[in-house]
mmCIF file of C-alpha atoms in Angstrom:
data_model
loop_
_atom_site.group_PDB
_atom_site.id
_atom_site.type_symbol
_atom_site.label_atom_id
_atom_site.label_comp_id
_atom_site.label_asym_id
_atom_site.label_seq_id
_atom_site.Cartn_x
_atom_site.Cartn_y
_atom_site.Cartn_z
ATOM 1 C CA MET A 826 -71.326 34.467 -10.728
ATOM 2 C CA ARG A 827 -69.347 32.319 -13.315
ATOM 3 C CA ARG A 828 -68.467 28.987 -12.067
ATOM 4 C CA SER A 829 -64.937 27.577 -12.844
ATOM 5 C CA VAL A 830 -65.105 24.494 -15.097
ATOM 6 C CA GLU A 831 -62.314 21.821 -13.766
ATOM 7 C CA THR A 832 -60.864 19.486 -16.320
ATOM 8 C CA PRO A 833 -60.638 15.676 -15.668
ATOM 9 C CA VAL A 834 -56.739 16.140 -15.894
ATOM 10 C CA GLY A 835 -56.417 18.722 -13.331
ATOM 11 C CA ARG A 836 -58.934 16.903 -10.981
ATOM 12 C CA ARG A 837 -56.789 14.098 -10.950
ATOM 13 C CA ALA A 838 -53.717 15.852 -10.315
ATOM 14 C CA PHE A 839 -55.456 17.588 -7.149
ATOM 15 C CA LEU A 840 -56.693 14.210 -5.948
ATOM 16 C CA GLY A 841 -53.383 12.914 -6.594
ATOM 17 C CA ALA A 842 -51.595 15.476 -4.434
ATOM 18 C CA LEU A 843 -54.173 15.572 -1.657
ATOM 19 C CA CYS A 844 -53.856 11.745 -1.326
ATOM 20 C CA LEU A 845 -50.016 11.957 -1.337
ATOM 21 C CA SER A 846 -50.246 14.930 1.304
ATOM 22 C CA ALA A 847 -52.493 12.662 3.472
ATOM 23 C CA LEU A 848 -50.840 9.480 3.115
ATOM 24 C CA GLY A 849 -46.960 11.017 3.419
ATOM 25 C CA ILE A 850 -45.960 9.690 0.017
ATOM 26 C CA ALA A 851 -46.810 6.197 1.059
ATOM 27 C CA GLY A 852 -48.716 5.653 -2.176
ATOM 28 C CA CYS A 853 -52.248 6.234 -2.759
ATOM 29 C CA GLY A 854 -53.686 2.658 -3.654
ATOM 30 C CA ARG A 855 -53.281 -0.499 -2.396
ATOM 31 C CA GLY A 856 -50.597 -1.748 -4.698
ATOM 32 C CA GLY A 857 -48.930 1.469 -4.890
ATOM 33 C CA SER A 858 -45.293 1.735 -3.760
ATOM 34 C CA PRO A 859 -43.181 4.616 -2.068
ATOM 35 C CA ALA A 860 -42.094 7.266 -4.370
ATOM 36 C CA GLY A 861 -38.628 6.871 -5.502
ATOM 37 C CA GLY A 862 -38.311 3.463 -3.255
ATOM 38 C CA ASP A 863 -39.404 -0.171 -3.781
ATOM 39 C CA ALA A 864 -42.328 -2.309 -3.076
ATOM 40 C CA SER A 865 -41.044 -3.903 -0.160
ATOM 41 C CA GLY A 866 -41.634 -0.860 2.215
ATOM 42 C CA GLY A 867 -38.509 0.142 3.129
ATOM 43 C CA GLY A 868 -39.046 3.763 2.234
ATOM 44 C CA GLN A 869 -35.443 4.311 0.991
ATOM 45 C CA PRO A 870 -34.148 5.373 -2.545
ATOM 46 C CA ALA A 871 -32.916 2.188 -4.103
ATOM 47 C CA THR A 872 -29.064 2.649 -4.091
ATOM 48 C CA SER A 873 -26.481 0.589 -6.253
ATOM 49 C CA ALA A 874 -23.184 -0.220 -5.017
ATOM 50 C CA PRO A 875 -20.114 1.946 -6.727
ATOM 51 C CA ALA A 876 -18.882 0.055 -9.692
ATOM 52 C CA GLU A 877 -15.421 -1.273 -8.963
ATOM 53 C CA GLU A 878 -12.460 -0.052 -10.913
ATOM 54 C CA GLU A 879 -11.300 -2.084 -13.703
ATOM 55 C CA PRO A 880 -7.692 -3.099 -13.354
ATOM 56 C CA LYS A 881 -5.196 -1.386 -15.890
ATOM 57 C CA THR A 882 -3.118 -3.720 -18.061
ATOM 58 C CA SER A 883 -0.178 -2.377 -19.963
ATOM 59 C CA SER A 884 2.133 -4.302 -22.715
ATOM 60 C CA ASP A 885 4.765 -1.634 -22.081
ATOM 61 C CA PRO A 886 7.246 -3.238 -19.806
ATOM 62 C CA HIS A 887 8.402 0.172 -18.655
ATOM 63 C CA VAL A 888 4.917 1.155 -17.424
ATOM 64 C CA GLN A 889 2.790 -1.159 -15.108
ATOM 65 C CA TYR A 890 0.195 -0.837 -12.500
ATOM 66 C CA ILE A 891 -0.322 -1.641 -8.936
ATOM 67 C CA LYS A 892 -2.609 -4.558 -8.418
ATOM 68 C CA ASN A 893 -5.796 -4.723 -6.199
ATOM 69 C CA TYR A 894 -4.906 -6.737 -2.999
ATOM 70 C CA LYS A 895 -7.920 -6.060 -1.060
ATOM 71 C CA GLY A 896 -10.191 -9.143 0.109
ATOM 72 C CA LYS A 897 -7.521 -11.402 -1.142
ATOM 73 C CA ASN A 898 -5.697 -13.754 1.608
ATOM 74 C CA ALA A 899 -2.245 -12.995 2.344
ATOM 75 C CA ALA A 900 -0.923 -16.307 1.303
ATOM 76 C CA SER A 901 -2.323 -16.202 -1.998
ATOM 77 C CA VAL A 902 -0.372 -12.840 -3.309
ATOM 78 C CA GLY A 903 3.024 -13.021 -4.147
ATOM 79 C CA TYR A 904 5.830 -15.543 -3.180
ATOM 80 C CA THR A 905 8.574 -15.460 -0.597
ATOM 81 C CA ALA A 906 11.667 -14.510 -2.261
ATOM 82 C CA LEU A 907 15.222 -15.680 -1.248
ATOM 83 C CA ASN A 908 16.044 -12.650 0.609
ATOM 84 C CA THR A 909 12.960 -13.626 2.958
ATOM 85 C CA PHE A 910 10.822 -10.804 1.853
ATOM 86 C CA ARG A 911 7.386 -11.267 0.312
ATOM 87 C CA MET A 912 7.536 -10.171 -3.447
ATOM 88 C CA ASP A 913 5.153 -10.073 -6.286
ATOM 89 C CA THR A 914 5.771 -9.636 -9.991
ATOM 90 C CA LEU A 915 5.030 -6.181 -11.861
ATOM 91 C CA GLY A 916 5.883 -7.246 -15.633
ATOM 92 C CA GLY A 917 9.334 -7.846 -15.811
ATOM 93 C CA ALA A 918 9.906 -6.118 -12.343
ATOM 94 C CA TYR A 919 9.249 -7.026 -8.867
ATOM 95 C CA ILE A 920 7.595 -5.345 -5.847
ATOM 96 C CA ARG A 921 7.845 -6.094 -2.230
ATOM 97 C CA LEU A 922 4.559 -6.715 -0.326
ATOM 98 C CA VAL A 923 4.699 -5.678 3.492
ATOM 99 C CA TYR A 924 2.202 -7.013 5.740
ATOM 100 C CA VAL A 925 0.830 -4.766 8.805
ATOM 101 C CA ASP A 926 -1.559 -5.919 11.280
ATOM 102 C CA PRO A 927 -2.970 -3.102 13.154
ATOM 103 C CA THR A 928 -2.392 -4.804 16.302
ATOM 104 C CA GLY A 929 1.472 -4.603 15.656
ATOM 105 C CA VAL A 930 1.803 -8.279 15.668
ATOM 106 C CA PHE A 931 4.705 -9.797 13.234
ATOM 107 C CA VAL A 932 3.071 -11.230 10.086
ATOM 108 C CA ASP A 933 6.079 -13.391 8.718
ATOM 109 C CA PRO A 934 6.273 -13.369 5.147
ATOM 110 C CA GLU A 935 7.942 -16.871 5.406
ATOM 111 C CA ASN A 936 5.428 -18.578 7.559
ATOM 112 C CA GLU A 937 2.676 -19.784 5.047
ATOM 113 C CA ASP A 938 0.515 -21.018 7.448
ATOM 114 C CA GLN A 939 0.305 -17.962 9.390
ATOM 115 C CA LEU A 940 -0.404 -16.007 6.134
ATOM 116 C CA LYS A 941 -3.309 -18.322 5.557
ATOM 117 C CA GLU A 942 -5.010 -16.908 8.629
ATOM 118 C CA TYR A 943 -4.857 -13.408 7.295
ATOM 119 C CA VAL A 944 -6.832 -11.512 4.656
ATOM 120 C CA VAL A 945 -5.869 -8.020 2.974
ATOM 121 C CA PHE A 946 -8.245 -5.272 3.866
ATOM 122 C CA ASP A 947 -6.549 -2.246 2.897
ATOM 123 C CA GLN A 948 -3.273 -1.289 0.827
ATOM 124 C CA ASN A 949 -1.154 2.195 0.949
ATOM 125 C CA LEU A 950 -1.071 2.369 -2.844
ATOM 126 C CA PRO A 951 -4.351 2.247 -4.440
ATOM 127 C CA GLN A 952 -5.259 -0.047 -7.369
ATOM 128 C CA ASN A 953 -3.989 1.359 -11.052
ATOM 129 C CA THR A 954 -1.301 3.348 -9.318
ATOM 130 C CA GLN A 955 1.211 3.835 -12.238
ATOM 131 C CA VAL A 956 4.938 2.360 -11.667
ATOM 132 C CA ASP A 957 7.581 3.586 -14.039
ATOM 133 C CA ILE A 958 10.256 0.705 -14.832
ATOM 134 C CA VAL A 959 13.861 1.653 -16.270
ATOM 135 C CA PHE A 960 16.069 -1.850 -16.892
ATOM 136 C CA GLU A 961 19.543 -2.026 -17.189
ATOM 137 C CA THR A 962 21.355 -2.045 -20.350
ATOM 138 C CA ASP A 963 24.297 -3.721 -21.731
ATOM 139 C CA GLU A 964 27.166 -1.889 -23.467
ATOM 140 C CA GLU A 965 25.265 -1.689 -26.720
ATOM 141 C CA GLY A 966 22.122 -0.083 -24.959
ATOM 142 C CA LYS A 967 20.138 -3.434 -25.087
ATOM 143 C CA GLU A 968 17.970 -3.863 -22.058
ATOM 144 C CA TYR A 969 18.277 -6.841 -19.747
ATOM 145 C CA GLU A 970 14.894 -8.812 -19.046
ATOM 146 C CA HIS A 971 13.977 -8.770 -15.249
ATOM 147 C CA VAL A 972 17.302 -6.770 -14.246
ATOM 148 C CA VAL A 973 15.655 -3.520 -13.074
ATOM 149 C CA ASP A 974 17.958 -0.247 -12.804
ATOM 150 C CA TRP A 975 15.163 1.607 -10.842
ATOM 151 C CA GLN A 976 11.577 2.046 -10.479
ATOM 152 C CA THR A 977 9.156 4.488 -8.974
ATOM 153 C CA HIS A 978 7.694 2.597 -6.390
ATOM 154 C CA GLU A 979 9.576 -0.299 -4.678
ATOM 155 C CA GLN A 980 6.962 -1.498 -1.912
ATOM 156 C CA VAL A 981 3.262 -1.936 -1.345
ATOM 157 C CA VAL A 982 2.187 -1.951 2.304
ATOM 158 C CA LEU A 983 -0.725 -4.315 3.111
ATOM 159 C CA ALA A 984 -2.833 -4.015 5.988
ATOM 160 C CA VAL A 985 -4.476 -7.461 7.295
ATOM 161 C CA LYS A 986 -6.576 -8.918 9.482
ATOM 162 C CA LYS A 987 -7.547 -12.454 10.662
ATOM 163 C CA VAL A 988 -9.732 -14.167 8.385
ATOM 164 C CA GLY A 989 -13.592 -13.904 9.447
ATOM 165 C CA GLU A 990 -12.792 -10.988 11.749
ATOM 166 C CA PRO A 991 -14.725 -7.468 10.751
ATOM 167 C CA ASP A 992 -12.499 -4.724 9.708
ATOM 168 C CA PRO A 993 -10.382 -3.003 12.422
ATOM 169 C CA GLN A 994 -10.766 0.795 12.975
ATOM 170 C CA PRO A 995 -9.374 2.653 9.678
ATOM 171 C CA VAL A 996 -5.499 2.253 9.534
ATOM 172 C CA ASP A 997 -3.578 5.320 8.244
ATOM 173 C CA MET A 998 -2.299 3.973 5.219
ATOM 174 C CA THR A 999 0.275 6.566 3.705
ATOM 175 C CA PRO A 1000 0.794 6.674 0.048
ATOM 176 C CA ILE A 1001 4.502 7.321 -0.696
ATOM 177 C CA ASP A 1002 5.264 9.536 -3.574
ATOM 178 C CA PRO A 1003 6.936 8.046 -6.606
ATOM 179 C CA ALA A 1004 10.498 8.649 -7.060
ATOM 180 C CA PRO A 1005 11.393 11.007 -10.020
ATOM 181 C CA ASP A 1006 14.693 9.360 -10.715
ATOM 182 C CA GLU A 1007 17.261 6.867 -9.607
ATOM 183 C CA TYR A 1008 18.964 9.164 -6.977
ATOM 184 C CA THR A 1009 15.869 10.676 -5.351
ATOM 185 C CA ALA A 1010 13.596 8.950 -2.820
ATOM 186 C CA PHE A 1011 11.039 9.534 -0.312
ATOM 187 C CA VAL A 1012 11.132 8.363 3.267
ATOM 188 C CA ARG A 1013 8.550 5.434 4.188
ATOM 189 C CA ASP A 1014 5.956 5.566 6.701
ATOM 190 C CA TYR A 1015 7.232 2.886 9.278
ATOM 191 C CA VAL A 1016 4.582 3.760 12.146
ATOM 192 C CA GLY A 1017 2.573 0.903 12.747
ATOM 193 C CA ARG A 1018 4.722 -1.686 11.150
ATOM 194 C CA ASN A 1019 6.101 -4.489 13.565
ATOM 195 C CA LEU A 1020 10.002 -3.764 13.339
ATOM 196 C CA ALA A 1021 10.608 -6.997 11.854
ATOM 197 C CA GLU A 1022 9.200 -5.885 8.785
ATOM 198 C CA CYS A 1023 10.858 -2.514 8.257
ATOM 199 C CA GLY A 1024 13.969 -3.680 6.782
ATOM 200 C CA TYR A 1025 16.978 -6.058 6.855
ATOM 201 C CA GLU A 1026 20.032 -6.679 8.846
ATOM 202 C CA SER A 1027 22.843 -5.083 6.848
ATOM 203 C CA LEU A 1028 26.589 -6.706 6.375
ATOM 204 C CA ALA A 1029 27.515 -4.047 9.258
ATOM 205 C CA GLY A 1030 24.726 -5.774 11.595
ATOM 206 C CA LYS A 1031 22.693 -2.951 11.409
ATOM 207 C CA LEU A 1032 18.818 -2.555 10.600
ATOM 208 C CA THR A 1033 18.716 -1.196 7.285
ATOM 209 C CA ASP A 1034 16.189 -0.391 4.479
ATOM 210 C CA ALA A 1035 17.058 -0.100 0.735
ATOM 211 C CA TYR A 1036 16.197 2.879 -1.323
ATOM 212 C CA GLY A 1037 16.950 2.437 -5.078
ATOM 213 C CA PRO A 1038 20.684 2.113 -5.327
ATOM 214 C CA GLY A 1039 21.174 3.379 -1.573
ATOM 215 C CA TYR A 1040 19.887 2.532 1.480
ATOM 216 C CA VAL A 1041 18.762 4.238 5.059
ATOM 217 C CA THR A 1042 19.934 2.904 8.287
ATOM 218 C CA LEU A 1043 16.947 2.499 10.880
ATOM 219 C CA VAL A 1044 17.701 3.115 14.558
ATOM 220 C CA PRO A 1045 15.107 1.642 16.786
ATOM 221 C CA ALA A 1046 14.761 2.858 20.510
ATOM 222 C CA SER A 1047 12.670 1.036 22.821
ATOM 223 C CA ASP A 1048 10.304 2.615 25.391
ATOM 224 C CA ASP A 1049 11.806 0.476 28.110
ATOM 225 C CA GLY A 1050 15.420 0.858 27.117
ATOM 226 C CA SER A 1051 15.867 -2.480 26.127
ATOM 227 C CA TYR A 1052 18.651 -3.646 23.816
ATOM 228 C CA ILE A 1053 17.159 -4.869 20.253
ATOM 229 C CA ASP A 1054 19.434 -7.185 18.099
ATOM 230 C CA ALA A 1055 18.904 -6.691 14.607
ATOM 231 C CA SER A 1056 20.530 -9.919 13.603
ATOM 232 C CA VAL A 1057 17.674 -11.815 15.509
ATOM 233 C CA LYS A 1058 14.323 -11.714 13.765
ATOM 234 C CA GLU A 1059 12.589 -12.823 16.985
ATOM 235 C CA SER A 1060 13.751 -9.927 18.842
ATOM 236 C CA LEU A 1061 12.769 -7.511 16.292
ATOM 237 C CA ALA A 1062 9.443 -9.034 16.181
ATOM 238 C CA GLN A 1063 8.661 -8.095 19.785
ATOM 239 C CA TYR A 1064 8.380 -4.458 18.850
ATOM 240 C CA VAL A 1065 5.943 -2.120 17.050
ATOM 241 C CA VAL A 1066 6.926 1.302 15.480
ATOM 242 C CA VAL A 1067 4.921 4.226 17.475
ATOM 243 C CA SER A 1068 6.983 7.067 15.800
ATOM 244 C CA GLN A 1069 9.739 8.210 13.650
ATOM 245 C CA ASP A 1070 12.077 11.423 13.646
ATOM 246 C CA VAL A 1071 11.738 11.886 9.773
ATOM 247 C CA ALA A 1072 8.308 12.359 8.326
ATOM 248 C CA PRO A 1073 6.880 10.021 5.679
ATOM 249 C CA ASN A 1074 7.518 11.399 1.953
ATOM 250 C CA THR A 1075 10.535 13.549 3.271
ATOM 251 C CA GLN A 1076 12.624 13.727 0.148
ATOM 252 C CA PHE A 1077 16.302 12.761 0.263
ATOM 253 C CA THR A 1078 18.902 12.500 -2.666
ATOM 254 C CA MET A 1079 22.083 10.030 -3.475
ATOM 255 C CA GLU A 1080 24.967 10.788 -5.065
ATOM 256 C CA PRO A 1081 26.690 8.202 -7.098
ATOM 257 C CA THR A 1082 30.253 7.711 -7.370
ATOM 258 C CA THR A 1083 31.698 9.105 -10.566
ATOM 259 C CA ALA A 1084 35.169 8.010 -11.944
ATOM 260 C CA THR A 1085 37.652 10.521 -13.529
ATOM 261 C CA ASN A 1086 36.560 9.795 -17.065
ATOM 262 C CA GLY A 1087 32.929 10.478 -16.148
ATOM 263 C CA GLU A 1088 31.776 6.952 -15.820
ATOM 264 C CA VAL A 1089 28.885 6.695 -13.249
ATOM 265 C CA TYR A 1090 29.184 3.553 -11.081
ATOM 266 C CA ASP A 1091 26.284 2.036 -8.905
ATOM 267 C CA LEU A 1092 27.892 2.613 -5.561
ATOM 268 C CA ILE A 1093 26.472 5.275 -3.578
ATOM 269 C CA SER A 1094 29.039 8.121 -2.309
ATOM 270 C CA SER A 1095 26.987 10.237 -0.243
ATOM 271 C CA GLN A 1096 23.350 10.972 0.420
ATOM 272 C CA SER A 1097 21.408 13.764 2.230
ATOM 273 C CA LEU A 1098 19.666 11.519 4.561
ATOM 274 C CA GLU A 1099 21.532 8.425 6.121
ATOM 275 C CA THR A 1100 19.538 7.519 9.208
ATOM 276 C CA VAL A 1101 15.849 7.419 10.600
ATOM 277 C CA SER A 1102 15.359 6.910 14.191
ATOM 278 C CA LEU A 1103 12.395 4.703 15.204
ATOM 279 C CA SER A 1104 10.841 4.690 18.774
ATOM 280 C CA VAL A 1105 9.295 1.378 19.335
ATOM 281 C CA ARG A 1106 7.003 -0.170 22.091
ATOM 282 C CA ARG A 1107 7.428 -3.707 23.182
ATOM 283 C CA LEU A 1108 4.089 -5.985 22.488
ATOM 284 C CA GLU A 1109 2.507 -7.429 25.084
ATOM 285 C CA GLN A 1110 2.897 -11.241 25.379
#
């Protein structure tokens, strides 16, 4: 009978396979490390953290990008404007920052000491979301700097938590669709917001939220039937929104006032949506 002759390479491969099989891929020699792992004996493949997305920049004043606010202290982003809102610059434009604590507590944009207690852990518009900006012009068509006619996004909602605390359960951060033109808008997501961060008091004494050149009246209804005074911030701050009758990203349109000569004025004559009803719950004291 003819004997088979085993080559040295074939024998080493066979012994190596036998060794790996017997030791469960734990390494055959003393200094061996697990296949695909490290020498620490963890036995798990080394994984690298996903690379952070580079922030986009633009030299075009008509195109800007949303910043990354995650991990930043709430007091370190933006500034408190004269209208009491927290604002941030966006090239030659501005964008409102809306703080949302998952517990529903009012995070006052005017209270710097309170803001220092919070850190941002999520945002509804991702970093590098594009914002298109149109500036107002004079009679000769020259643009005014920092005087915005309209922009595709007006707000960024920032989910915040107390500094040093673990991240809460995931919060539903609805990204709102960009406005395609000056007279078209999409309803915002008010659920989870403290009522005091939903809008402002209009001249008529009603709770209102601005949408481009128009506005929507917010009609809160408390679960216990209590009267809510829109002119008193402390009254609004006692409530958190639990539902709304018009779904987020519902599109509505506005009609500007037009003179007989065809000139269009900033005043809105009508719009397809005028009110959004908010069901609210009183926060525990």
